[in-house]
Amino acid sequence: MRKIGIVMDSTGYLPKDILEQFQIRVIPLNVNIGNETFAETELTNQIYFEKLSHISGLSTTSQPSVGSFLEIYESLFSEGVEDIVSIHLSAAISGTLHSAQMARDLASRPNIHIFDSRSSALGLGVLAWAAAEWAHQGHNALEIMRDLQILVQQTELYFIVDTLDNLRKGGRIGGASALVGTLLQIKPILYFNKEGQIDVFDKVRSRSRAWQRVLDELLRALSTGKHYRICIMHVNIPQEGLVLLNELQVRFPEHEIRLFEAGPVIATHVGAGAFGLTFHPWPIP
């Protein structure tokens, strides 16, 4: 059996138990706060928001260096890994995937497979989680890449933000720019379109209506009768996240449901108080 190494960037936000169980390696993006730069994995949200309160303006983010990717790839090869599947942020909103591709071209072995999640946060994380499970089951790298192409088409991510200011200032807003300057009461529901860009799915008048609109999409998916993996994501609102988790567990006990917290990179672009839902059929045939 060929040993497969799974790599993802830090914006996938899988928790420690999943990372350790499936030996997923994480390469951090960088967070720039004032004159300081941190690897995202060095910062909790508590520390991040505390530091942010002491500067004027917003933090910024940057992609990992080519050298950082190369170091992880070579480390995996030295540990006996024969193939690497590396899954990352949408190339339409970040240069992270390009850094991974450049590192692959410099690596001592050619068998590094780079996958564009065309998403971010848990839209990326659930793909890395699936890839790691397939690797654990003995699938080879080409099988995993093939199945990721199938699963990415079935993975849905919707997220709700209080303001578009952070996305606009960070240049990540894509098609959602049409909403800038509209009524303050609008709560946009955003998603990643087929090109991997952030776009507007719908716009409603309150957070509760936004959540219900997203639940409508989940109900539409669940009506197929398939078993789903459902993941709730929040940015620095743990109590609200627990309420949403409990609601879904009560309503859909037959499905796998988990709660995750997005970290400083995503917080930089969507702001505190954002939340979202990711889901896809699992397992796929």
Tab-separated table of C-alpha atoms in Angstrom:
chain	number	residue	atom	x	y	z
A	1	MET	CA	0.000	0.000	0.000
A	2	ARG	CA	1.348	3.380	-1.013
A	3	LYS	CA	1.467	5.837	1.859
A	4	ILE	CA	-0.418	9.055	1.093
A	5	GLY	CA	0.275	12.359	2.844
A	6	ILE	CA	-2.553	14.898	3.104
A	7	VAL	CA	-1.749	18.611	3.346
A	8	MET	CA	-4.131	21.530	3.689
A	9	ASP	CA	-3.699	25.188	4.511
A	10	SER	CA	-4.774	26.597	7.856
A	11	THR	CA	-8.027	28.078	6.570
A	12	GLY	CA	-9.585	24.605	6.538
A	13	TYR	CA	-10.037	24.872	10.348
A	14	LEU	CA	-10.268	21.200	11.149
A	15	PRO	CA	-9.860	20.602	14.890
A	16	LYS	CA	-6.992	18.825	16.570
A	17	ASP	CA	-8.765	15.481	16.928
A	18	ILE	CA	-9.349	15.131	13.166
A	19	LEU	CA	-5.887	16.419	12.254
A	20	GLU	CA	-4.225	13.935	14.598
A	21	GLN	CA	-6.446	10.980	13.750
A	22	PHE	CA	-5.725	11.255	10.031
A	23	GLN	CA	-2.251	12.856	10.259
A	24	ILE	CA	-3.239	15.859	8.160
A	25	ARG	CA	-0.436	18.389	7.857
A	26	VAL	CA	-1.362	22.072	7.991
A	27	ILE	CA	0.532	24.921	6.381
A	28	PRO	CA	-0.413	28.277	7.909
A	29	LEU	CA	-1.288	31.455	6.117
A	30	ASN	CA	0.063	34.648	7.646
A	31	VAL	CA	-1.831	37.310	9.585
A	32	ASN	CA	-0.404	40.828	9.687
A	33	ILE	CA	-1.533	42.934	12.661
A	34	GLY	CA	0.023	46.363	12.748
A	35	ASN	CA	3.786	45.816	12.448
A	36	GLU	CA	3.622	42.178	13.537
A	37	THR	CA	3.233	39.074	11.380
A	38	PHE	CA	2.019	35.741	12.741
A	39	ALA	CA	1.451	32.295	11.352
A	40	GLU	CA	-2.287	31.745	11.690
A	41	THR	CA	-1.707	28.607	13.723
A	42	GLU	CA	0.048	30.730	16.375
A	43	LEU	CA	-3.081	32.766	17.083
A	44	THR	CA	-6.309	31.908	18.834
A	45	ASN	CA	-9.272	34.129	18.058
A	46	GLN	CA	-9.065	35.514	21.582
A	47	ILE	CA	-5.470	36.646	21.058
A	48	TYR	CA	-6.198	37.863	17.541
A	49	PHE	CA	-9.109	40.101	18.505
A	50	GLU	CA	-7.251	41.384	21.553
A	51	LYS	CA	-4.290	42.419	19.380
A	52	LEU	CA	-6.623	43.866	16.775
A	53	SER	CA	-8.162	46.157	19.387
A	54	HIS	CA	-4.806	47.925	19.799
A	55	ILE	CA	-4.341	48.979	16.167
A	56	SER	CA	-6.202	51.335	13.872
A	57	GLY	CA	-7.659	49.777	10.766
A	58	LEU	CA	-7.872	46.127	9.780
A	59	SER	CA	-5.397	43.284	9.850
A	60	THR	CA	-4.277	41.769	6.543
A	61	THR	CA	-3.352	38.270	5.422
A	62	SER	CA	-0.770	36.741	3.096
A	63	GLN	CA	-0.130	33.363	1.542
A	64	PRO	CA	2.497	30.901	2.787
A	65	SER	CA	5.901	31.087	1.153
A	66	VAL	CA	7.043	28.569	-1.418
A	67	GLY	CA	9.741	27.541	1.047
A	68	SER	CA	7.167	26.737	3.715
A	69	PHE	CA	5.358	24.411	1.354
A	70	LEU	CA	8.603	22.813	0.210
A	71	GLU	CA	9.631	22.169	3.808
A	72	ILE	CA	6.397	20.294	4.559
A	73	TYR	CA	6.526	18.308	1.326
A	74	GLU	CA	10.128	17.211	1.855
A	75	SER	CA	9.409	16.393	5.493
A	76	LEU	CA	6.608	14.054	4.436
A	77	PHE	CA	8.814	12.354	1.863
A	78	SER	CA	11.519	11.855	4.497
A	79	GLU	CA	8.922	10.160	6.705
A	80	GLY	CA	8.173	7.585	4.025
A	81	VAL	CA	5.208	9.181	2.279
A	82	GLU	CA	5.164	8.241	-1.397
A	83	ASP	CA	2.442	10.571	-2.697
A	84	ILE	CA	1.088	13.873	-1.403
A	85	VAL	CA	-2.383	15.331	-1.955
A	86	SER	CA	-2.327	19.043	-1.125
A	87	ILE	CA	-5.712	20.840	-0.878
A	88	HIS	CA	-5.999	24.610	-0.712
A	89	LEU	CA	-7.895	27.872	-0.819
A	90	SER	CA	-9.587	28.883	-4.028
A	91	ALA	CA	-7.019	30.227	-6.484
A	92	ALA	CA	-9.542	32.940	-7.367
A	93	ILE	CA	-9.104	34.634	-3.976
A	94	SER	CA	-5.591	33.680	-2.831
A	95	GLY	CA	-2.128	32.948	-4.159
A	96	THR	CA	-1.786	30.001	-1.753
A	97	LEU	CA	-2.400	27.399	-4.458
A	98	HIS	CA	0.225	29.025	-6.681
A	99	SER	CA	2.804	28.790	-3.875
A	100	ALA	CA	1.989	25.092	-3.536
A	101	GLN	CA	2.425	24.560	-7.277
A	102	MET	CA	5.785	26.317	-7.276
A	103	ALA	CA	6.952	24.185	-4.345
A	104	ARG	CA	5.854	21.045	-6.175
A	105	ASP	CA	8.027	22.029	-9.134
A	106	LEU	CA	11.038	22.402	-6.797
A	107	ALA	CA	10.466	19.238	-4.761
A	108	SER	CA	12.780	16.241	-4.902
A	109	ARG	CA	9.934	14.009	-6.125
A	110	PRO	CA	7.209	14.777	-8.683
A	111	ASN	CA	4.329	12.919	-7.053
A	112	ILE	CA	2.634	15.893	-5.392
A	113	HIS	CA	-0.979	16.440	-6.396
A	114	ILE	CA	-2.401	19.947	-5.898
A	115	PHE	CA	-6.161	20.401	-5.580
A	116	ASP	CA	-8.053	23.700	-5.794
A	117	SER	CA	-10.977	23.508	-3.367
A	118	ARG	CA	-12.606	26.484	-5.150
A	119	SER	CA	-13.685	27.407	-1.642
A	120	SER	CA	-12.388	28.399	1.774
A	121	ALA	CA	-12.911	27.661	5.465
A	122	LEU	CA	-14.922	24.481	5.946
A	123	GLY	CA	-15.641	24.242	2.229
A	124	LEU	CA	-11.937	23.428	2.065
A	125	GLY	CA	-11.697	21.609	5.388
A	126	VAL	CA	-14.318	18.985	4.634
A	127	LEU	CA	-12.520	18.101	1.398
A	128	ALA	CA	-9.235	17.591	3.233
A	129	TRP	CA	-11.063	15.530	5.854
A	130	ALA	CA	-12.583	13.333	3.136
A	131	ALA	CA	-9.242	12.942	1.352
A	132	ALA	CA	-7.594	11.872	4.596
A	133	GLU	CA	-10.306	9.276	5.229
A	134	TRP	CA	-9.860	7.884	1.735
A	135	ALA	CA	-6.098	7.708	2.239
A	136	HIS	CA	-6.681	5.879	5.539
A	137	GLN	CA	-8.876	3.390	3.679
A	138	GLY	CA	-6.071	2.636	1.228
A	139	HIS	CA	-7.083	4.723	-1.792
A	140	ASN	CA	-4.211	5.856	-3.981
A	141	ALA	CA	-3.512	9.481	-4.868
A	142	LEU	CA	-5.144	9.366	-8.288
A	143	GLU	CA	-8.295	7.828	-6.809
A	144	ILE	CA	-8.393	10.532	-4.153
A	145	MET	CA	-7.968	13.311	-6.717
A	146	ARG	CA	-10.740	11.778	-8.846
A	147	ASP	CA	-13.100	11.528	-5.888
A	148	LEU	CA	-12.291	15.081	-4.796
A	149	GLN	CA	-13.400	16.285	-8.223
A	150	ILE	CA	-16.727	14.572	-7.599
A	151	LEU	CA	-17.096	15.720	-4.004
A	152	VAL	CA	-16.254	19.371	-4.661
A	153	GLN	CA	-19.277	19.514	-6.977
A	154	GLN	CA	-21.484	18.215	-4.159
A	155	THR	CA	-20.081	20.401	-1.367
A	156	GLU	CA	-22.110	23.490	-0.519
A	157	LEU	CA	-20.944	26.391	1.652
A	158	TYR	CA	-23.113	29.332	2.670
A	159	PHE	CA	-21.987	32.039	5.057
A	160	ILE	CA	-23.608	35.097	6.586
A	161	VAL	CA	-21.695	38.261	7.462
A	162	ASP	CA	-22.736	41.398	9.337
A	163	THR	CA	-20.858	43.677	6.968
A	164	LEU	CA	-19.138	43.521	3.587
A	165	ASP	CA	-16.533	46.122	4.581
A	166	ASN	CA	-13.783	43.636	5.412
A	167	LEU	CA	-14.275	41.652	2.208
A	168	ARG	CA	-14.351	44.850	0.160
A	169	LYS	CA	-11.194	46.301	1.725
A	170	GLY	CA	-9.404	42.969	1.338
A	171	GLY	CA	-10.302	42.729	-2.350
A	172	ARG	CA	-12.053	39.364	-1.869
A	173	ILE	CA	-15.597	40.456	-2.532
A	174	GLY	CA	-16.062	39.270	-6.138
A	175	GLY	CA	-19.660	39.436	-7.314
A	176	ALA	CA	-20.818	40.574	-3.878
A	177	SER	CA	-19.566	44.082	-4.711
A	178	ALA	CA	-23.026	44.854	-6.053
A	179	LEU	CA	-24.268	44.943	-2.461
A	180	VAL	CA	-21.802	47.548	-1.185
A	181	GLY	CA	-23.659	50.696	-0.228
A	182	THR	CA	-27.092	49.053	-0.017
A	183	LEU	CA	-29.370	49.229	3.005
A	184	LEU	CA	-27.627	48.539	6.299
A	185	GLN	CA	-30.314	46.090	7.377
A	186	ILE	CA	-29.504	43.621	4.609
A	187	LYS	CA	-27.784	40.408	5.709
A	188	PRO	CA	-26.092	38.940	2.649
A	189	ILE	CA	-25.773	35.194	2.286
A	190	LEU	CA	-22.566	34.515	0.400
A	191	TYR	CA	-21.188	31.448	-1.329
A	192	PHE	CA	-18.417	30.399	-3.698
A	193	ASN	CA	-19.499	30.243	-7.331
A	194	LYS	CA	-18.196	27.714	-9.846
A	195	GLU	CA	-15.171	29.915	-10.574
A	196	GLY	CA	-14.206	29.875	-6.897
A	197	GLN	CA	-15.159	33.522	-6.351
A	198	ILE	CA	-17.200	34.888	-3.457
A	199	ASP	CA	-20.649	35.813	-4.730
A	200	VAL	CA	-24.109	36.657	-3.419
A	201	PHE	CA	-26.496	33.740	-2.981
A	202	ASP	CA	-29.326	35.742	-1.424
A	203	LYS	CA	-29.982	38.773	0.766
A	204	VAL	CA	-32.462	38.987	3.620
A	205	ARG	CA	-33.369	41.408	6.409
A	206	SER	CA	-32.135	39.653	9.549
A	207	ARG	CA	-29.714	37.017	10.827
A	208	SER	CA	-32.576	34.716	11.765
A	209	ARG	CA	-34.017	34.911	8.262
A	210	ALA	CA	-30.562	34.344	6.792
A	211	TRP	CA	-30.155	31.195	8.881
A	212	GLN	CA	-33.594	29.975	7.836
A	213	ARG	CA	-32.727	30.597	4.179
A	214	VAL	CA	-29.580	28.511	4.542
A	215	LEU	CA	-31.589	25.793	6.300
A	216	ASP	CA	-33.903	25.735	3.295
A	217	GLU	CA	-30.898	24.782	1.148
A	218	LEU	CA	-29.902	22.082	3.615
A	219	LEU	CA	-33.441	20.668	3.600
A	220	ARG	CA	-33.389	20.635	-0.198
A	221	ALA	CA	-30.159	18.616	-0.120
A	222	LEU	CA	-31.367	16.216	2.579
A	223	SER	CA	-34.548	15.496	0.612
A	224	THR	CA	-32.434	13.252	-1.639
A	225	GLY	CA	-32.375	10.689	1.171
A	226	LYS	CA	-28.580	10.512	1.292
A	227	HIS	CA	-26.566	10.629	4.507
A	228	TYR	CA	-24.863	14.006	4.940
A	229	ARG	CA	-21.879	15.417	6.769
A	230	ILE	CA	-22.996	18.822	8.055
A	231	CYS	CA	-20.581	21.374	9.500
A	232	ILE	CA	-21.405	24.652	11.223
A	233	MET	CA	-18.747	27.366	11.229
A	234	HIS	CA	-18.661	30.488	13.378
A	235	VAL	CA	-16.274	33.405	13.903
A	236	ASN	CA	-15.877	34.215	17.588
A	237	ILE	CA	-19.509	33.538	18.565
A	238	PRO	CA	-19.202	30.165	20.349
A	239	GLN	CA	-22.503	30.353	22.228
A	240	GLU	CA	-24.486	31.128	19.091
A	241	GLY	CA	-22.619	28.310	17.374
A	242	LEU	CA	-23.709	25.878	20.088
A	243	VAL	CA	-27.320	26.966	19.704
A	244	LEU	CA	-27.166	26.291	15.965
A	245	LEU	CA	-25.469	22.943	16.569
A	246	ASN	CA	-28.161	21.869	19.017
A	247	GLU	CA	-30.912	22.901	16.600
A	248	LEU	CA	-29.465	20.784	13.793
A	249	GLN	CA	-28.751	17.781	16.037
A	250	VAL	CA	-32.340	17.781	17.276
A	251	ARG	CA	-33.810	18.143	13.786
A	252	PHE	CA	-31.447	15.817	11.903
A	253	PRO	CA	-30.151	13.166	14.345
A	254	GLU	CA	-29.465	10.667	11.560
A	255	HIS	CA	-26.755	12.853	10.003
A	256	GLU	CA	-23.197	13.630	11.095
A	257	ILE	CA	-23.121	17.195	12.466
A	258	ARG	CA	-20.184	19.106	13.943
A	259	LEU	CA	-19.324	22.627	15.041
A	260	PHE	CA	-16.083	24.381	14.054
A	261	GLU	CA	-14.579	27.801	14.680
A	262	ALA	CA	-12.989	29.798	11.869
A	263	GLY	CA	-9.704	31.470	12.764
A	264	PRO	CA	-7.964	34.812	12.223
A	265	VAL	CA	-7.480	34.648	8.440
A	266	ILE	CA	-11.177	34.187	7.760
A	267	ALA	CA	-12.018	36.564	10.629
A	268	THR	CA	-9.903	39.217	8.884
A	269	HIS	CA	-12.071	38.989	5.783
A	270	VAL	CA	-15.567	38.365	7.170
A	271	GLY	CA	-15.370	39.917	10.641
A	272	ALA	CA	-16.471	38.674	14.050
A	273	GLY	CA	-20.009	37.331	14.232
A	274	ALA	CA	-20.031	35.646	10.837
A	275	PHE	CA	-21.326	32.099	10.619
A	276	GLY	CA	-21.970	29.531	7.957
A	277	LEU	CA	-22.931	26.025	6.982
A	278	THR	CA	-21.113	23.467	4.856
A	279	PHE	CA	-22.544	20.116	3.848
A	280	HIS	CA	-22.091	17.255	1.419
A	281	PRO	CA	-23.186	13.629	1.024
A	282	TRP	CA	-20.961	11.308	3.010
A	283	PRO	CA	-19.656	8.799	2.308
A	284	ILE	CA	-19.832	9.001	-1.452
A	285	PRO	CA	-20.017	5.683	-3.364
